[in-house]
Short mmCIF file of N, CA and C in Angstrom, two decimals:
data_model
loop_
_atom_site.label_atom_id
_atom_site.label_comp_id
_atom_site.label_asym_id
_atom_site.label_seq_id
_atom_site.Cartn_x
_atom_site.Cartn_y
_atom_site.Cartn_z
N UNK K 1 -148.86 -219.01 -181.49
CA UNK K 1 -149.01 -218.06 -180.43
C UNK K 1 -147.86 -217.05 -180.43
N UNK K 2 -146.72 -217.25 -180.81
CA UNK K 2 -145.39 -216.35 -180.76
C UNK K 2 -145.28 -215.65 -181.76
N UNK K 3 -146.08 -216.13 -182.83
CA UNK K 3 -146.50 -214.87 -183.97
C UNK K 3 -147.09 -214.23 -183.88
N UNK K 4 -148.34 -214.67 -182.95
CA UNK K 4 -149.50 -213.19 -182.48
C UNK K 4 -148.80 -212.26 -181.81
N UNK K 5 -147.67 -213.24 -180.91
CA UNK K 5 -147.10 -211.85 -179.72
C UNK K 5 -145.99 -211.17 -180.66
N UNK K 6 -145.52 -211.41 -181.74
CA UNK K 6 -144.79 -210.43 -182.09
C UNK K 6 -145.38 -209.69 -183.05
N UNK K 7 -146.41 -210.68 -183.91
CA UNK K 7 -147.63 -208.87 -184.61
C UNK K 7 -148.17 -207.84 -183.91
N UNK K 8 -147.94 -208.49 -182.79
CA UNK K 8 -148.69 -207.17 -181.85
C UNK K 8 -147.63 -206.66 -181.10
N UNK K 9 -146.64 -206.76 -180.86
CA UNK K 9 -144.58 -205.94 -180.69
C UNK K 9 -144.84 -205.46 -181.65
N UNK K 10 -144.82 -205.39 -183.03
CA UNK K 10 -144.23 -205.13 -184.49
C UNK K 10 -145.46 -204.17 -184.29
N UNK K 11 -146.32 -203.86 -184.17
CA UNK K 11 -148.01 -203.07 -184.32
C UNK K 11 -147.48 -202.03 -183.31
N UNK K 12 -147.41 -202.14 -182.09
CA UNK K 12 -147.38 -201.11 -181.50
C UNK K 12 -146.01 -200.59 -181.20
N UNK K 13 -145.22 -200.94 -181.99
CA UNK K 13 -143.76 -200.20 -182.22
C UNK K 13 -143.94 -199.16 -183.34
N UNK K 14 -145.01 -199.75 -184.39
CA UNK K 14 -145.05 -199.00 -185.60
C UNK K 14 -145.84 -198.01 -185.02
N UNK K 15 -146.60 -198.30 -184.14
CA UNK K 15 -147.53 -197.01 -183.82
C UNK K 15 -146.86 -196.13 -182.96
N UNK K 16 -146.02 -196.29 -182.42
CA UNK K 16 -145.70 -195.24 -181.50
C UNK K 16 -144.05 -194.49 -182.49
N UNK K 17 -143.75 -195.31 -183.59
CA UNK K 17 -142.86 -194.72 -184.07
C UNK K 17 -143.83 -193.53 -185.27
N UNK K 18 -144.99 -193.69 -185.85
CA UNK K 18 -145.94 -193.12 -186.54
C UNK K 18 -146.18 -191.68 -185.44
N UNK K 19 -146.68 -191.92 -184.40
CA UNK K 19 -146.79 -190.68 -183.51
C UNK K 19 -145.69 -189.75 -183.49
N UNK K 20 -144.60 -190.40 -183.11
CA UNK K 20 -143.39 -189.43 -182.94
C UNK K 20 -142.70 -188.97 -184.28
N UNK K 21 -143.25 -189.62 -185.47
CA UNK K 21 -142.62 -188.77 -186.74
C UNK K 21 -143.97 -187.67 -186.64
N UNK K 22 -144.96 -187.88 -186.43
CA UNK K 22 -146.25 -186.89 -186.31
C UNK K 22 -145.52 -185.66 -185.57
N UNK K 23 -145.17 -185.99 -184.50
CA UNK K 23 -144.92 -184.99 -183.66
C UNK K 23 -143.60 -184.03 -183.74
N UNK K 24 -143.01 -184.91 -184.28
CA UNK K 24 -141.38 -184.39 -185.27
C UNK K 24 -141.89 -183.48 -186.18
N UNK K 25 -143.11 -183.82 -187.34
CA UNK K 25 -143.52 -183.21 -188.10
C UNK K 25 -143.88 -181.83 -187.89
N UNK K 26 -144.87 -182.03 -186.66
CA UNK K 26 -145.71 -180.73 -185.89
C UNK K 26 -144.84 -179.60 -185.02
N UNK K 27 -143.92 -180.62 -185.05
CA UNK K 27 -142.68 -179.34 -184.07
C UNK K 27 -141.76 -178.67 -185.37
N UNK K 28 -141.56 -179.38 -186.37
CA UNK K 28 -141.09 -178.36 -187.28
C UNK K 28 -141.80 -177.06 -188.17
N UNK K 29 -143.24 -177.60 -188.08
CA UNK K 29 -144.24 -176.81 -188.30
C UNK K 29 -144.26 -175.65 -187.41
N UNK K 30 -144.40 -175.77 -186.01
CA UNK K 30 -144.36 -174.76 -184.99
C UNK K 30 -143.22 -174.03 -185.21
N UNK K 31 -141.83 -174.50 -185.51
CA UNK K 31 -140.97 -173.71 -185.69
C UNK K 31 -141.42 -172.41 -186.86
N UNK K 32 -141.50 -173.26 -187.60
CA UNK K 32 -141.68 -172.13 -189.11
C UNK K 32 -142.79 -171.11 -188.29
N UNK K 33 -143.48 -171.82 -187.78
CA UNK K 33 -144.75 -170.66 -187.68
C UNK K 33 -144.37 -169.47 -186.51
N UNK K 34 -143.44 -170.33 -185.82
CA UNK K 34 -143.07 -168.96 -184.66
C UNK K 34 -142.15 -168.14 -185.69
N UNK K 35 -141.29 -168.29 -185.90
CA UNK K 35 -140.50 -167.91 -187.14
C UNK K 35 -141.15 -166.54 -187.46
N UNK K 36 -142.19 -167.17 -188.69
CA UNK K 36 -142.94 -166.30 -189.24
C UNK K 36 -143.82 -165.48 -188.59
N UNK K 37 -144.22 -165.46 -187.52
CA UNK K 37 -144.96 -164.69 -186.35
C UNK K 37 -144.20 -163.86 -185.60
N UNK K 38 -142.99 -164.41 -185.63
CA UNK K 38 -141.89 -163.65 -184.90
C UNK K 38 -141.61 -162.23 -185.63
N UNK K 39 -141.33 -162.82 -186.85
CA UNK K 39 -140.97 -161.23 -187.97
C UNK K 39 -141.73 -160.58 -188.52
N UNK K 40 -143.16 -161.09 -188.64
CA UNK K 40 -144.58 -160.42 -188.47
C UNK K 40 -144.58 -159.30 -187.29
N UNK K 41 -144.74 -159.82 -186.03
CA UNK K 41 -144.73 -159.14 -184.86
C UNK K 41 -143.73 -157.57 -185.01
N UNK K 42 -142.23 -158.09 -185.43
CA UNK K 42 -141.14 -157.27 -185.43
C UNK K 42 -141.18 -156.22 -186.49
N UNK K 43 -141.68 -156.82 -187.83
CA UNK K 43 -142.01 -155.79 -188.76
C UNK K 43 -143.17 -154.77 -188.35
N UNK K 44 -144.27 -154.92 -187.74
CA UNK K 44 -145.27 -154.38 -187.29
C UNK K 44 -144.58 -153.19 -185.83
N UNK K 45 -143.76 -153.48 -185.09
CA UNK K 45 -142.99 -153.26 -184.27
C UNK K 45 -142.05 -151.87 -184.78
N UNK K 46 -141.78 -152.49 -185.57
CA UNK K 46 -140.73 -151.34 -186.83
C UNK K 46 -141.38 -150.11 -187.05
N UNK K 47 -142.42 -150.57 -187.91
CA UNK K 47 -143.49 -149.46 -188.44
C UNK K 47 -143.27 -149.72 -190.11
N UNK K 48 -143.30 -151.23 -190.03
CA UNK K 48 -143.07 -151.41 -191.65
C UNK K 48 -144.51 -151.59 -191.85
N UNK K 49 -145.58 -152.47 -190.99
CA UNK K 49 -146.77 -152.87 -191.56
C UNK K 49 -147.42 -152.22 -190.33
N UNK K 50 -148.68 -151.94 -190.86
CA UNK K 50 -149.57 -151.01 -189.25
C UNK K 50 -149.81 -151.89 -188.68
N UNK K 51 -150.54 -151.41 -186.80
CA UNK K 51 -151.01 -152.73 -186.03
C UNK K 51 -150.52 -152.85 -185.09
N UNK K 52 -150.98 -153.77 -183.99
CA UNK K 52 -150.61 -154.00 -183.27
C UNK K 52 -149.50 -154.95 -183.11
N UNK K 53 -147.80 -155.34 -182.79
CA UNK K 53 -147.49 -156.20 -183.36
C UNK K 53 -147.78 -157.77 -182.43
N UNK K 54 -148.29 -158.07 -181.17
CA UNK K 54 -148.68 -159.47 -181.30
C UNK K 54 -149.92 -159.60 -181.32
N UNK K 55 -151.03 -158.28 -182.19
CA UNK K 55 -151.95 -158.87 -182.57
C UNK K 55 -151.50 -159.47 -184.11
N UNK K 56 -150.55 -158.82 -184.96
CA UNK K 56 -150.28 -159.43 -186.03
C UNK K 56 -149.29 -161.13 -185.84
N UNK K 57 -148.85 -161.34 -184.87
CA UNK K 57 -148.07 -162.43 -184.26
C UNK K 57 -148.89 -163.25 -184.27
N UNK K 58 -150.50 -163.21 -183.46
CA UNK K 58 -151.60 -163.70 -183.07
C UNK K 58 -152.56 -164.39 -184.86
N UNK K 59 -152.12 -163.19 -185.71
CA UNK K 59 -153.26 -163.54 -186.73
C UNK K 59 -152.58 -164.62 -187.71
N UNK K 60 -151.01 -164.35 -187.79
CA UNK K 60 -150.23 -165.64 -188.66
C UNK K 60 -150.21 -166.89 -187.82
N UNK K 61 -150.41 -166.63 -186.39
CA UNK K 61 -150.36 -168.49 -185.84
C UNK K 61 -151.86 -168.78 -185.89
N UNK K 62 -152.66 -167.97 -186.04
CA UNK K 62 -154.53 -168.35 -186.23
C UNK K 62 -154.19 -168.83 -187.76
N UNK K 63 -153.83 -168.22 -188.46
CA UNK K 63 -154.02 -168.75 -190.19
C UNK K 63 -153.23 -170.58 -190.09
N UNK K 64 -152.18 -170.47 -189.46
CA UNK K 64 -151.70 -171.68 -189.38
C UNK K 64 -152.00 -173.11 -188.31
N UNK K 65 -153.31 -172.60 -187.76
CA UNK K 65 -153.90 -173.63 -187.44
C UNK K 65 -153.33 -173.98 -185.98
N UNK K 66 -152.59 -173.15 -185.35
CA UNK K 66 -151.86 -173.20 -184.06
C UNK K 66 -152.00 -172.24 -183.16
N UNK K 67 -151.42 -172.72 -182.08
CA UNK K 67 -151.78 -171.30 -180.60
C UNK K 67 -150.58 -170.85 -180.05
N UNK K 68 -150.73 -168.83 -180.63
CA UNK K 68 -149.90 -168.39 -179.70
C UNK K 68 -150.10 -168.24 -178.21
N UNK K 69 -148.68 -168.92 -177.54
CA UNK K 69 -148.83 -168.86 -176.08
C UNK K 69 -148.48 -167.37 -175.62
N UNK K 70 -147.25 -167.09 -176.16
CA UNK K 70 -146.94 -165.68 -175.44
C UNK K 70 -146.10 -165.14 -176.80
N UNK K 71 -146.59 -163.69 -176.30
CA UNK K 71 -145.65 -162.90 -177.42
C UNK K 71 -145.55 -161.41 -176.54
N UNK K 72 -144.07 -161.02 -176.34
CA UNK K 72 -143.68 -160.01 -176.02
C UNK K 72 -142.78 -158.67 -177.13
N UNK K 73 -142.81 -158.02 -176.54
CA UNK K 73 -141.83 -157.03 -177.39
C UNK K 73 -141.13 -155.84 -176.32
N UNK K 74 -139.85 -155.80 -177.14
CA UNK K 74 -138.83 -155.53 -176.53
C UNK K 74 -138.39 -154.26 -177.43
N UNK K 75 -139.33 -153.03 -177.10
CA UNK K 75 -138.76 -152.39 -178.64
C UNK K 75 -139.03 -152.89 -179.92
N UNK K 76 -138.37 -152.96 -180.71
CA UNK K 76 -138.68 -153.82 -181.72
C UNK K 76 -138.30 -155.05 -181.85
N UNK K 77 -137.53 -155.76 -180.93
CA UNK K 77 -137.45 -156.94 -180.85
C UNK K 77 -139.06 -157.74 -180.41
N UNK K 78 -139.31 -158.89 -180.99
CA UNK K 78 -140.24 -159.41 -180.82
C UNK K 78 -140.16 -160.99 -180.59
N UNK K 79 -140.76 -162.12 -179.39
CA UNK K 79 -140.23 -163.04 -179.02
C UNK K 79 -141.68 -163.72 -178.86
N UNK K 80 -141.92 -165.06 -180.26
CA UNK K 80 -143.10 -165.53 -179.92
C UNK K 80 -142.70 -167.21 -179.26
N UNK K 81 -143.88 -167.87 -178.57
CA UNK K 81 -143.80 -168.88 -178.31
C UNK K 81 -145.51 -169.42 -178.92
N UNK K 82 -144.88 -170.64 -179.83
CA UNK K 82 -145.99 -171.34 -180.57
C UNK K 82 -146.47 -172.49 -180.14
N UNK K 83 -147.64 -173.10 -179.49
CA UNK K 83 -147.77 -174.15 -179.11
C UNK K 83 -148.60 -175.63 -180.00
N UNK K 84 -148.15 -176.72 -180.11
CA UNK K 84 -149.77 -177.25 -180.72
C UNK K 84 -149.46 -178.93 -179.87
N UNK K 85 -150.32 -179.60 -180.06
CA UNK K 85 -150.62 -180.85 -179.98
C UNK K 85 -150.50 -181.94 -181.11
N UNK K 86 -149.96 -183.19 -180.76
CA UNK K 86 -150.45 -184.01 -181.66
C UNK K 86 -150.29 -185.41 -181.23
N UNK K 87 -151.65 -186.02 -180.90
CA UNK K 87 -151.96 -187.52 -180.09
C UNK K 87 -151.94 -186.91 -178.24
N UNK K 88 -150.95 -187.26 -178.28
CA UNK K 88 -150.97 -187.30 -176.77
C UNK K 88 -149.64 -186.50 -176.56
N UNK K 89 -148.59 -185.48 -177.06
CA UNK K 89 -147.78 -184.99 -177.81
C UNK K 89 -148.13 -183.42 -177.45
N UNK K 90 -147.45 -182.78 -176.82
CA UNK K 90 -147.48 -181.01 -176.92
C UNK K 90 -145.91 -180.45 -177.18
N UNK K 91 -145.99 -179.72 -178.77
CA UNK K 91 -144.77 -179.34 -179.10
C UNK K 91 -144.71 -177.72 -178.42
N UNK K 92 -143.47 -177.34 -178.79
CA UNK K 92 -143.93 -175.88 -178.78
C UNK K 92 -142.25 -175.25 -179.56
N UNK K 93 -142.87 -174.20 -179.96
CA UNK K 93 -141.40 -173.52 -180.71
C UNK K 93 -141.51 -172.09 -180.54
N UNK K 94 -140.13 -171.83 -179.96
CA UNK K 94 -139.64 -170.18 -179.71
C UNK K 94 -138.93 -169.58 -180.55
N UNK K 95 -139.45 -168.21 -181.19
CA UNK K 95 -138.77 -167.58 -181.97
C UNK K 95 -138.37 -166.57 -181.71
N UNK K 96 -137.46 -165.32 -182.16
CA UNK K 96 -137.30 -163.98 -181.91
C UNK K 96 -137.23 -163.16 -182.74
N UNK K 97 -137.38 -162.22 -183.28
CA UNK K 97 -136.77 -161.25 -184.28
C UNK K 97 -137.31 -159.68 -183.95
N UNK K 98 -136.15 -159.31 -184.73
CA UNK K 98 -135.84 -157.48 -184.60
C UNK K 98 -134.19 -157.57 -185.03
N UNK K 99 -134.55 -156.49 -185.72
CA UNK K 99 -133.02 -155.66 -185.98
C UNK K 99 -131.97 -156.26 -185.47
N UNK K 100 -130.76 -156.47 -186.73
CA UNK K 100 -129.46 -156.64 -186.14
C UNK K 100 -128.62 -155.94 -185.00
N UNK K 101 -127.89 -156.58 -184.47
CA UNK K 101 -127.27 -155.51 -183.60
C UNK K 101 -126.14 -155.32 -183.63
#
């Protein structure tokens, strides 16, 4: 009986440590992707690439399988926030970019 109760300690330790590398995973993902949405947005902002720039913010977090929450611009500064899920788990990652100052 004290082996069942600790396969099943040992089971749902592994599972909840499996979720949170998931979700470790998915928040570094969100980073990159605000990242890259961020300087999307800012280049578009510039007048390096045509467009709108958080409709171009909008189309690199659609390719990557995630949801932009908000994207503003500040001039050419541009500030996205990336959201996603994973299990029961909501990450989210903030980025910025524009010109040095």
């Amino acid at each position: 009986m004290t082996a069942v109760g600790i396969l099943a300690v040992t089971a749902t330790v592994a599972a909840g440590c499996a979720w949170a590398g998931a979700a470790a995973i998915q928040s570094a993902r969100a980073s990159v992707v605000a990242d890259t949405a961020a300087l999307a947005a800012a280049d578009t902002a510039l007048g390096f690439v045509g467009g709108v720039p958080c409709d171009r913010a909008a189309q690199v977090v659609e390719r990557a399988g995630l949801v932009l929450t908000v994207c503003e611009t500040d001039g050419v500064v541009a500030t996205v926030v990336v959201g996603a899920t994973v299990s029961a788990f909501a990450v989210q990652a903030r980025a910025r970019a524009g010109p040095a100052e």
